[in-house]
Amino acid sequence: MTRSNFSVGKFLFVICVASLLAPLAAAAQSATELGAPPKLIVGGGFVDDKLPAMEQEQASRVEALSQERTRYKSGKDMAPAAEPAAKGPTKMEQVEMSLEEVPVTEGVDLTTEALDNKFFRDISRQENLTFQEVFETAGSLQTDVQSIGEIIDGEPSNQVTFSMKDVVYINRGTANGITSGMKFAVLKKGRNSVYHPVSGSYLGNMVTFEGLLEVLESNVKVSKAKVIRSYNVLERGDLITPYEKPLLPSFDPDTPVLDKDINGYIIQARDPKAGMSKGDVVYIDVGSEEGVEVSDIFNVIDNRSVVRNDGKTVEGIPKIIGKVKVISIGENTSTAIIIASKSAMYSGDKIEFSPN
């Protein structure tokens, strides 16, 4: 490069720098004239342009913090402290509260004096006196046996007694309204009349339920039937009567028992035997006319005579040797079951009503 060329380049550089510095110098001069030093901020412009707004914002923040500090110290405008949770009632207190809410009503008087027969006859309170089979076959003493006919024959003809599934013939047919499917109870009337063991008076005959027949077919005067139940052997001459299942007697064991002045005697047992004991069915000489009711209990008294060492017979001391409970009643006689026995009982032993 020649000297002349270098001089020209230098001159051009100086001109460029001067053109760049000229605006800065003018700004510095105007700032000097206003008396405030120029301050540059990043992004262009001077601090002086935004200072008033910044100072006002800072002052507002300071004042807000000061007011917040004052409220905190004085406790004003602060949220009230949360109250402790209320303590619930204990389990015992809850039970007592629930009892207090239950309305008090007048109760039912369950004393013996306040209860009537309707209460004690409630089916839900009843207990059966005995089993169905025992009740049906217990029998009774009757002076007038009600029947509509009798067994007159059977198959085969040479058969003397009949039992379950055997075929028999009865002396009643369509002329008497008999139709197939009808059922008849078979009654056996004791051959011997029954007399009172003490007074000797006639009491009737023992009648027992021995079996059940179902009619298979009917002619005008005779019907063919099948034995569908038998408690004992059936024979020609046994009586028949329309069958209705007897209602099993029941009672409420809590029923108050009124004392009764009823005394009598054991007549005999259903099954012939010398001495009677617990479980045997017996007949006694008191019934509805004397005030006897189903479920009544009687003490059995041993009043038999005894023999002294000198051979004399004297009356012994009365002793309770057992109890009987009534399961069915007639007018002047009743059927009972021996429910307790200390020793053998016999026809003619005394009985007396027992309230317990």
mmCIF file of C-alpha atoms in Angstrom:
data_model
loop_
_atom_site.group_PDB
_atom_site.id
_atom_site.type_symbol
_atom_site.label_atom_id
_atom_site.label_comp_id
_atom_site.label_asym_id
_atom_site.label_seq_id
_atom_site.Cartn_x
_atom_site.Cartn_y
_atom_site.Cartn_z
ATOM 1 C CA MET A 1 0.000 0.000 0.000
ATOM 2 C CA THR A 2 1.240 3.513 -0.852
ATOM 3 C CA ARG A 3 1.286 6.324 1.638
ATOM 4 C CA SER A 4 -1.462 8.180 -0.224
ATOM 5 C CA ASN A 5 -3.836 5.236 0.013
ATOM 6 C CA PHE A 6 -3.237 4.842 3.811
ATOM 7 C CA SER A 7 -4.017 8.508 4.415
ATOM 8 C CA VAL A 8 -7.313 8.249 2.591
ATOM 9 C CA GLY A 9 -8.374 5.158 4.681
ATOM 10 C CA LYS A 10 -7.459 6.805 7.940
ATOM 11 C CA PHE A 11 -9.495 9.822 7.042
ATOM 12 C CA LEU A 12 -12.557 7.741 6.299
ATOM 13 C CA PHE A 13 -12.264 5.889 9.657
ATOM 14 C CA VAL A 14 -12.140 9.121 11.609
ATOM 15 C CA ILE A 15 -15.269 10.371 9.866
ATOM 16 C CA CYS A 16 -17.187 7.189 10.781
ATOM 17 C CA VAL A 17 -16.247 7.342 14.470
ATOM 18 C CA ALA A 18 -17.179 10.987 14.665
ATOM 19 C CA SER A 19 -20.591 10.306 13.197
ATOM 20 C CA LEU A 20 -21.210 7.647 15.848
ATOM 21 C CA LEU A 21 -20.096 9.756 18.827
ATOM 22 C CA ALA A 22 -21.941 12.894 17.837
ATOM 23 C CA PRO A 23 -25.390 11.818 19.226
ATOM 24 C CA LEU A 24 -23.843 10.694 22.495
ATOM 25 C CA ALA A 25 -22.123 13.968 22.994
ATOM 26 C CA ALA A 26 -25.324 15.862 22.327
ATOM 27 C CA ALA A 27 -27.233 13.780 24.883
ATOM 28 C CA ALA A 28 -24.526 14.261 27.482
ATOM 29 C CA GLN A 29 -24.610 18.002 26.960
ATOM 30 C CA SER A 30 -28.420 18.143 27.382
ATOM 31 C CA ALA A 31 -28.229 16.069 30.534
ATOM 32 C CA THR A 32 -25.530 18.312 31.914
ATOM 33 C CA GLU A 33 -27.706 21.303 31.236
ATOM 34 C CA LEU A 34 -30.632 19.692 33.187
ATOM 35 C CA GLY A 35 -28.308 18.963 36.156
ATOM 36 C CA ALA A 36 -28.951 15.173 36.337
ATOM 37 C CA PRO A 37 -26.325 12.564 35.416
ATOM 38 C CA PRO A 38 -27.423 10.313 32.577
ATOM 39 C CA LYS A 39 -28.130 6.657 33.520
ATOM 40 C CA LEU A 40 -28.457 3.920 30.960
ATOM 41 C CA ILE A 41 -30.734 0.880 31.510
ATOM 42 C CA VAL A 42 -30.553 -2.442 29.768
ATOM 43 C CA GLY A 43 -32.798 -2.598 26.742
ATOM 44 C CA GLY A 44 -32.354 1.054 25.825
ATOM 45 C CA GLY A 45 -33.493 4.337 27.377
ATOM 46 C CA PHE A 46 -32.569 5.945 30.704
ATOM 47 C CA VAL A 47 -33.610 5.189 34.289
ATOM 48 C CA ASP A 48 -34.887 8.726 34.640
ATOM 49 C CA ASP A 49 -37.777 7.874 32.309
ATOM 50 C CA LYS A 50 -39.218 5.154 34.698
ATOM 51 C CA LEU A 51 -38.057 6.306 38.122
ATOM 52 C CA PRO A 52 -41.284 7.970 39.316
ATOM 53 C CA ALA A 53 -43.383 4.844 38.666
ATOM 54 C CA MET A 54 -40.839 2.544 40.325
ATOM 55 C CA GLU A 55 -40.580 4.700 43.410
ATOM 56 C CA GLN A 56 -44.376 4.843 43.744
ATOM 57 C CA GLU A 57 -44.689 1.026 43.462
ATOM 58 C CA GLN A 58 -41.952 0.510 46.056
ATOM 59 C CA ALA A 59 -43.615 2.944 48.423
ATOM 60 C CA SER A 60 -46.942 1.113 48.044
ATOM 61 C CA ARG A 61 -45.300 -2.207 48.905
ATOM 62 C CA VAL A 62 -43.647 -0.795 51.977
ATOM 63 C CA GLU A 63 -46.907 0.693 53.181
ATOM 64 C CA ALA A 64 -48.787 -2.594 52.597
ATOM 65 C CA LEU A 65 -46.181 -4.569 54.546
ATOM 66 C CA SER A 66 -46.320 -2.036 57.352
ATOM 67 C CA GLN A 67 -50.109 -2.284 57.597
ATOM 68 C CA GLU A 68 -49.980 -6.122 57.565
ATOM 69 C CA ARG A 69 -47.397 -6.083 60.357
ATOM 70 C CA THR A 70 -49.580 -3.741 62.385
ATOM 71 C CA ARG A 71 -52.693 -5.966 61.987
ATOM 72 C CA TYR A 72 -50.734 -9.070 62.991
ATOM 73 C CA LYS A 73 -49.454 -7.425 66.174
ATOM 74 C CA SER A 74 -52.839 -6.008 67.187
ATOM 75 C CA GLY A 75 -54.782 -9.188 66.312
ATOM 76 C CA LYS A 76 -57.334 -7.292 64.198
ATOM 77 C CA ASP A 77 -58.876 -8.809 61.068
ATOM 78 C CA MET A 78 -57.292 -12.152 61.919
ATOM 79 C CA ALA A 79 -59.321 -15.364 61.391
ATOM 80 C CA PRO A 80 -60.724 -16.569 64.716
ATOM 81 C CA ALA A 81 -58.969 -19.571 66.174
ATOM 82 C CA ALA A 82 -60.777 -22.852 65.523
ATOM 83 C CA GLU A 83 -62.736 -24.043 68.541
ATOM 84 C CA PRO A 84 -61.874 -27.535 69.821
ATOM 85 C CA ALA A 85 -64.200 -30.263 68.525
ATOM 86 C CA ALA A 86 -67.106 -30.907 70.837
ATOM 87 C CA LYS A 87 -66.665 -34.121 72.824
ATOM 88 C CA GLY A 88 -69.417 -36.651 71.981
ATOM 89 C CA PRO A 89 -71.390 -38.565 74.631
ATOM 90 C CA THR A 90 -69.978 -41.803 75.993
ATOM 91 C CA LYS A 91 -71.601 -45.169 75.146
ATOM 92 C CA MET A 92 -73.272 -45.266 78.544
ATOM 93 C CA GLU A 93 -74.635 -41.737 78.041
ATOM 94 C CA GLN A 94 -75.975 -42.767 74.610
ATOM 95 C CA VAL A 95 -77.829 -45.727 76.174
ATOM 96 C CA GLU A 96 -79.307 -43.500 78.880
ATOM 97 C CA MET A 97 -80.387 -40.938 76.255
ATOM 98 C CA SER A 98 -82.074 -43.657 74.159
ATOM 99 C CA LEU A 99 -83.935 -44.932 77.221
ATOM 100 C CA GLU A 100 -85.138 -41.436 78.028
ATOM 101 C CA GLU A 101 -86.606 -41.144 74.517
ATOM 102 C CA VAL A 102 -88.677 -44.351 74.840
ATOM 103 C CA PRO A 103 -92.254 -43.451 75.766
ATOM 104 C CA VAL A 104 -93.421 -45.076 78.959
ATOM 105 C CA THR A 105 -96.620 -47.061 78.458
ATOM 106 C CA GLU A 106 -98.706 -48.959 80.915
ATOM 107 C CA GLY A 107 -97.765 -52.639 80.941
ATOM 108 C CA VAL A 108 -100.054 -55.653 80.798
ATOM 109 C CA ASP A 109 -101.107 -57.065 84.121
ATOM 110 C CA LEU A 110 -100.011 -60.696 84.042
ATOM 111 C CA THR A 111 -101.019 -61.591 87.573
ATOM 112 C CA THR A 112 -103.191 -64.648 87.997
ATOM 113 C CA GLU A 113 -106.149 -62.532 89.067
ATOM 114 C CA ALA A 114 -105.955 -60.354 85.937
ATOM 115 C CA LEU A 115 -105.820 -63.147 83.347
ATOM 116 C CA ASP A 116 -108.938 -64.803 81.989
ATOM 117 C CA ASN A 117 -109.516 -68.202 80.410
ATOM 118 C CA LYS A 118 -109.014 -66.737 76.926
ATOM 119 C CA PHE A 119 -105.352 -66.087 77.738
ATOM 120 C CA PHE A 120 -104.717 -69.649 78.922
ATOM 121 C CA ARG A 121 -106.610 -71.143 75.966
ATOM 122 C CA ASP A 122 -104.320 -69.449 73.452
ATOM 123 C CA ILE A 123 -103.193 -72.212 71.062
ATOM 124 C CA SER A 124 -99.578 -70.995 71.149
ATOM 125 C CA ARG A 125 -99.449 -71.700 74.891
ATOM 126 C CA GLN A 126 -100.956 -75.181 74.800
ATOM 127 C CA GLU A 127 -99.230 -78.483 75.487
ATOM 128 C CA ASN A 128 -100.663 -81.856 74.519
ATOM 129 C CA LEU A 129 -101.820 -84.040 77.384
ATOM 130 C CA THR A 130 -100.713 -87.235 75.689
ATOM 131 C CA PHE A 131 -99.983 -88.828 72.311
ATOM 132 C CA GLN A 132 -102.651 -89.194 69.619
ATOM 133 C CA GLU A 133 -102.543 -93.002 69.654
ATOM 134 C CA VAL A 134 -102.798 -93.200 73.446
ATOM 135 C CA PHE A 135 -105.741 -90.818 73.453
ATOM 136 C CA GLU A 136 -107.624 -92.604 70.657
ATOM 137 C CA THR A 137 -107.222 -96.036 72.224
ATOM 138 C CA ALA A 138 -107.798 -95.019 75.856
ATOM 139 C CA GLY A 139 -111.482 -95.924 75.704
ATOM 140 C CA SER A 140 -114.219 -95.050 78.173
ATOM 141 C CA LEU A 141 -117.108 -96.468 80.151
ATOM 142 C CA GLN A 142 -120.438 -96.051 78.361
ATOM 143 C CA THR A 143 -123.977 -97.099 79.158
ATOM 144 C CA ASP A 144 -125.238 -96.361 75.636
ATOM 145 C CA VAL A 145 -122.865 -97.066 72.748
ATOM 146 C CA GLN A 146 -123.560 -95.051 69.590
ATOM 147 C CA SER A 147 -122.990 -96.992 66.342
ATOM 148 C CA ILE A 148 -124.532 -97.385 62.863
ATOM 149 C CA GLY A 149 -123.602 -100.980 62.095
ATOM 150 C CA GLU A 150 -121.045 -103.728 62.552
ATOM 151 C CA ILE A 151 -118.536 -105.990 60.843
ATOM 152 C CA ILE A 152 -120.412 -109.038 59.557
ATOM 153 C CA ASP A 153 -117.777 -110.922 57.576
ATOM 154 C CA GLY A 154 -114.326 -110.862 56.026
ATOM 155 C CA GLU A 155 -111.997 -112.446 53.497
ATOM 156 C CA PRO A 156 -111.388 -115.304 53.615
ATOM 157 C CA SER A 157 -114.564 -116.511 55.270
ATOM 158 C CA ASN A 158 -112.734 -118.841 57.618
ATOM 159 C CA GLN A 159 -110.622 -116.009 59.050
ATOM 160 C CA VAL A 160 -111.623 -115.225 62.647
ATOM 161 C CA THR A 161 -109.760 -111.968 63.328
ATOM 162 C CA PHE A 162 -108.693 -109.161 61.024
ATOM 163 C CA SER A 163 -105.961 -106.524 61.009
ATOM 164 C CA MET A 164 -104.114 -104.166 58.662
ATOM 165 C CA LYS A 165 -104.918 -104.537 54.920
ATOM 166 C CA ASP A 166 -107.513 -107.241 55.503
ATOM 167 C CA VAL A 167 -110.880 -106.983 53.734
ATOM 168 C CA VAL A 168 -114.105 -107.010 55.770
ATOM 169 C CA TYR A 169 -117.812 -106.482 55.107
ATOM 170 C CA ILE A 170 -120.191 -104.194 56.985
ATOM 171 C CA ASN A 171 -123.995 -104.383 57.120
ATOM 172 C CA ARG A 172 -124.571 -100.963 55.617
ATOM 173 C CA GLY A 173 -124.759 -100.034 51.913
ATOM 174 C CA THR A 174 -125.991 -97.470 49.428
ATOM 175 C CA ALA A 175 -129.455 -97.649 50.965
ATOM 176 C CA ASN A 176 -127.877 -96.127 54.083
ATOM 177 C CA GLY A 177 -125.895 -93.499 52.168
ATOM 178 C CA ILE A 178 -122.624 -95.433 52.206
ATOM 179 C CA THR A 179 -120.253 -94.646 49.332
ATOM 180 C CA SER A 180 -116.700 -95.658 48.460
ATOM 181 C CA GLY A 181 -113.985 -93.697 50.262
ATOM 182 C CA MET A 182 -115.974 -93.226 53.465
ATOM 183 C CA LYS A 183 -114.132 -94.072 56.702
ATOM 184 C CA PHE A 184 -115.491 -95.782 59.805
ATOM 185 C CA ALA A 185 -114.056 -96.269 63.268
ATOM 186 C CA VAL A 186 -114.242 -99.782 64.674
ATOM 187 C CA LEU A 187 -115.390 -99.905 68.313
ATOM 188 C CA LYS A 188 -115.157 -102.889 70.601
ATOM 189 C CA LYS A 189 -117.711 -103.157 73.365
ATOM 190 C CA GLY A 190 -116.534 -105.091 76.380
ATOM 191 C CA ARG A 191 -118.386 -108.332 76.866
ATOM 192 C CA ASN A 192 -118.684 -107.840 80.589
ATOM 193 C CA SER A 193 -120.607 -105.062 82.284
ATOM 194 C CA VAL A 194 -118.644 -102.877 84.669
ATOM 195 C CA TYR A 195 -119.759 -102.372 88.280
ATOM 196 C CA HIS A 196 -118.469 -99.999 90.936
ATOM 197 C CA PRO A 197 -115.807 -101.700 93.103
ATOM 198 C CA VAL A 198 -117.227 -100.237 96.320
ATOM 199 C CA SER A 199 -120.930 -99.502 95.835
ATOM 200 C CA GLY A 200 -121.601 -102.234 93.285
ATOM 201 C CA SER A 201 -123.652 -99.917 91.039
ATOM 202 C CA TYR A 202 -123.762 -100.541 87.274
ATOM 203 C CA LEU A 203 -121.477 -98.179 85.317
ATOM 204 C CA GLY A 204 -121.815 -99.512 81.760
ATOM 205 C CA ASN A 205 -119.414 -101.262 79.435
ATOM 206 C CA MET A 206 -115.873 -100.480 78.434
ATOM 207 C CA VAL A 207 -115.745 -99.225 74.827
ATOM 208 C CA THR A 208 -112.433 -98.898 72.967
ATOM 209 C CA PHE A 209 -111.378 -97.694 69.514
ATOM 210 C CA GLU A 210 -109.740 -100.667 67.782
ATOM 211 C CA GLY A 211 -109.192 -99.693 64.148
ATOM 212 C CA LEU A 212 -110.209 -97.802 61.022
ATOM 213 C CA LEU A 213 -111.971 -98.973 57.834
ATOM 214 C CA GLU A 214 -112.181 -97.404 54.370
ATOM 215 C CA VAL A 215 -115.049 -98.413 52.083
ATOM 216 C CA LEU A 216 -113.929 -99.902 48.758
ATOM 217 C CA GLU A 217 -117.326 -100.508 47.154
ATOM 218 C CA SER A 218 -120.977 -100.563 48.158
ATOM 219 C CA ASN A 219 -124.071 -102.582 47.313
ATOM 220 C CA VAL A 220 -127.553 -101.798 48.487
ATOM 221 C CA LYS A 221 -127.254 -103.338 51.952
ATOM 222 C CA VAL A 222 -123.616 -104.414 52.242
ATOM 223 C CA SER A 223 -120.290 -102.642 51.722
ATOM 224 C CA LYS A 224 -116.794 -103.968 51.238
ATOM 225 C CA ALA A 225 -114.060 -102.206 53.232
ATOM 226 C CA LYS A 226 -110.346 -102.424 53.887
ATOM 227 C CA VAL A 227 -108.657 -102.202 57.293
ATOM 228 C CA ILE A 228 -106.339 -99.175 57.059
ATOM 229 C CA ARG A 229 -105.479 -98.972 60.749
ATOM 230 C CA SER A 230 -105.645 -101.467 63.585
ATOM 231 C CA TYR A 231 -104.668 -101.081 67.229
ATOM 232 C CA ASN A 232 -105.986 -104.515 68.135
ATOM 233 C CA VAL A 233 -107.477 -107.470 66.310
ATOM 234 C CA LEU A 234 -110.905 -106.850 64.748
ATOM 235 C CA GLU A 235 -113.706 -109.404 64.901
ATOM 236 C CA ARG A 236 -117.153 -110.032 63.490
ATOM 237 C CA GLY A 237 -119.632 -108.160 65.632
ATOM 238 C CA ASP A 238 -117.335 -105.169 66.278
ATOM 239 C CA LEU A 239 -119.304 -101.938 65.973
ATOM 240 C CA ILE A 240 -118.711 -99.191 63.393
ATOM 241 C CA THR A 241 -119.371 -95.460 63.528
ATOM 242 C CA PRO A 242 -118.449 -92.573 61.153
ATOM 243 C CA TYR A 243 -114.852 -91.554 61.821
ATOM 244 C CA GLU A 244 -113.832 -88.054 62.801
ATOM 245 C CA LYS A 245 -110.269 -87.565 63.946
ATOM 246 C CA PRO A 246 -110.540 -86.655 67.630
ATOM 247 C CA LEU A 247 -109.048 -83.385 68.776
ATOM 248 C CA LEU A 248 -106.064 -84.129 70.972
ATOM 249 C CA PRO A 249 -106.672 -82.539 74.398
ATOM 250 C CA SER A 250 -104.239 -79.826 75.419
ATOM 251 C CA PHE A 251 -103.793 -77.333 78.226
ATOM 252 C CA ASP A 252 -101.656 -74.424 79.391
ATOM 253 C CA PRO A 253 -99.375 -75.655 82.212
ATOM 254 C CA ASP A 254 -99.427 -72.159 83.724
ATOM 255 C CA THR A 255 -103.204 -72.118 84.116
ATOM 256 C CA PRO A 256 -104.063 -71.363 87.745
ATOM 257 C CA VAL A 257 -105.660 -74.373 89.415
ATOM 258 C CA LEU A 258 -108.537 -73.805 91.795
ATOM 259 C CA ASP A 259 -108.984 -76.303 94.556
ATOM 260 C CA LYS A 260 -111.957 -78.610 94.151
ATOM 261 C CA ASP A 261 -113.626 -80.840 96.674
ATOM 262 C CA ILE A 262 -113.838 -83.949 94.486
ATOM 263 C CA ASN A 263 -113.252 -87.449 95.783
ATOM 264 C CA GLY A 264 -113.845 -90.827 94.191
ATOM 265 C CA TYR A 265 -112.397 -94.217 93.342
ATOM 266 C CA ILE A 266 -110.424 -96.011 90.678
ATOM 267 C CA ILE A 267 -112.891 -98.313 88.913
ATOM 268 C CA GLN A 268 -110.557 -100.441 86.823
ATOM 269 C CA ALA A 269 -107.760 -100.356 84.257
ATOM 270 C CA ARG A 270 -108.354 -100.511 80.538
ATOM 271 C CA ASP A 271 -106.132 -103.581 80.268
ATOM 272 C CA PRO A 272 -107.071 -106.320 82.728
ATOM 273 C CA LYS A 273 -104.374 -106.631 85.394
ATOM 274 C CA ALA A 274 -104.062 -107.109 89.129
ATOM 275 C CA GLY A 275 -101.956 -104.052 89.913
ATOM 276 C CA MET A 276 -101.686 -100.773 88.026
ATOM 277 C CA SER A 277 -98.647 -98.501 87.662
ATOM 278 C CA LYS A 278 -97.290 -95.479 85.795
ATOM 279 C CA GLY A 279 -98.447 -95.247 82.177
ATOM 280 C CA ASP A 280 -101.569 -97.366 82.591
ATOM 281 C CA VAL A 281 -104.963 -96.059 81.485
ATOM 282 C CA VAL A 282 -107.625 -96.209 84.207
ATOM 283 C CA TYR A 283 -111.257 -95.226 84.655
ATOM 284 C CA ILE A 284 -112.462 -93.207 87.652
ATOM 285 C CA ASP A 285 -115.992 -92.723 88.986
ATOM 286 C CA VAL A 286 -116.239 -88.914 88.715
ATOM 287 C CA GLY A 287 -117.024 -86.834 85.617
ATOM 288 C CA SER A 288 -118.406 -83.546 84.360
ATOM 289 C CA GLU A 289 -121.353 -83.614 86.763
ATOM 290 C CA GLU A 290 -118.907 -83.595 89.675
ATOM 291 C CA GLY A 291 -116.905 -80.712 88.140
ATOM 292 C CA VAL A 292 -114.055 -82.709 86.625
ATOM 293 C CA GLU A 293 -112.183 -81.088 83.724
ATOM 294 C CA VAL A 294 -109.591 -82.329 81.251
ATOM 295 C CA SER A 295 -106.051 -82.093 82.740
ATOM 296 C CA ASP A 296 -107.301 -82.340 86.346
ATOM 297 C CA ILE A 297 -104.950 -84.301 88.586
ATOM 298 C CA PHE A 298 -105.976 -86.614 91.433
ATOM 299 C CA ASN A 299 -103.904 -88.142 94.195
ATOM 300 C CA VAL A 300 -104.321 -91.888 94.592
ATOM 301 C CA ILE A 301 -104.739 -92.868 98.236
ATOM 302 C CA ASP A 302 -103.860 -96.243 99.678
ATOM 303 C CA ASN A 303 -106.670 -96.764 102.177
ATOM 304 C CA ARG A 304 -106.541 -100.507 102.240
ATOM 305 C CA SER A 305 -107.078 -102.404 105.450
ATOM 306 C CA VAL A 306 -104.151 -103.992 107.249
ATOM 307 C CA VAL A 307 -103.893 -107.043 109.486
ATOM 308 C CA ARG A 308 -102.595 -106.741 113.040
ATOM 309 C CA ASN A 309 -100.339 -109.342 114.632
ATOM 310 C CA ASP A 310 -103.312 -110.616 116.568
ATOM 311 C CA GLY A 311 -105.121 -111.381 113.315
ATOM 312 C CA LYS A 312 -107.532 -108.473 113.439
ATOM 313 C CA THR A 313 -108.143 -106.455 110.263
ATOM 314 C CA VAL A 314 -108.096 -102.694 110.783
ATOM 315 C CA GLU A 315 -108.146 -99.624 108.562
ATOM 316 C CA GLY A 316 -104.672 -98.543 107.548
ATOM 317 C CA ILE A 317 -103.293 -95.002 107.555
ATOM 318 C CA PRO A 318 -104.106 -93.232 104.240
ATOM 319 C CA LYS A 319 -100.989 -92.792 102.120
ATOM 320 C CA ILE A 320 -100.509 -91.095 98.721
ATOM 321 C CA ILE A 321 -99.125 -93.731 96.367
ATOM 322 C CA GLY A 322 -99.492 -92.007 92.994
ATOM 323 C CA LYS A 323 -101.234 -89.504 90.733
ATOM 324 C CA VAL A 324 -103.574 -89.724 87.741
ATOM 325 C CA LYS A 325 -104.329 -87.068 85.103
ATOM 326 C CA VAL A 326 -107.696 -86.855 83.331
ATOM 327 C CA ILE A 327 -107.575 -86.975 79.500
ATOM 328 C CA SER A 328 -111.296 -87.320 78.703
ATOM 329 C CA ILE A 329 -114.527 -86.991 80.643
ATOM 330 C CA GLY A 330 -118.039 -88.394 80.592
ATOM 331 C CA GLU A 331 -121.008 -87.468 82.717
ATOM 332 C CA ASN A 332 -120.172 -89.632 85.726
ATOM 333 C CA THR A 333 -116.910 -91.298 84.752
ATOM 334 C CA SER A 334 -113.592 -90.147 83.299
ATOM 335 C CA THR A 335 -110.564 -91.659 81.619
ATOM 336 C CA ALA A 336 -107.159 -90.926 83.159
ATOM 337 C CA ILE A 337 -103.502 -91.893 82.864
ATOM 338 C CA ILE A 338 -101.323 -92.780 85.835
ATOM 339 C CA ILE A 339 -98.523 -90.191 85.777
ATOM 340 C CA ALA A 340 -96.772 -91.217 89.005
ATOM 341 C CA SER A 341 -96.752 -94.298 91.194
ATOM 342 C CA LYS A 342 -94.886 -95.318 94.331
ATOM 343 C CA SER A 343 -96.494 -98.726 94.564
ATOM 344 C CA ALA A 344 -99.121 -100.791 92.781
ATOM 345 C CA MET A 345 -102.652 -99.399 92.579
ATOM 346 C CA TYR A 346 -105.856 -101.415 92.593
ATOM 347 C CA SER A 347 -109.543 -101.105 91.805
ATOM 348 C CA GLY A 348 -111.240 -99.412 94.727
ATOM 349 C CA ASP A 349 -108.284 -97.188 95.693
ATOM 350 C CA LYS A 350 -109.454 -93.722 96.703
ATOM 351 C CA ILE A 351 -108.692 -90.593 94.703
ATOM 352 C CA GLU A 352 -108.877 -86.955 95.753
ATOM 353 C CA PHE A 353 -108.412 -83.796 93.706
ATOM 354 C CA SER A 354 -104.900 -82.348 93.827
ATOM 355 C CA PRO A 355 -104.401 -78.629 93.047
ATOM 356 C CA ASN A 356 -100.679 -79.159 92.416
#
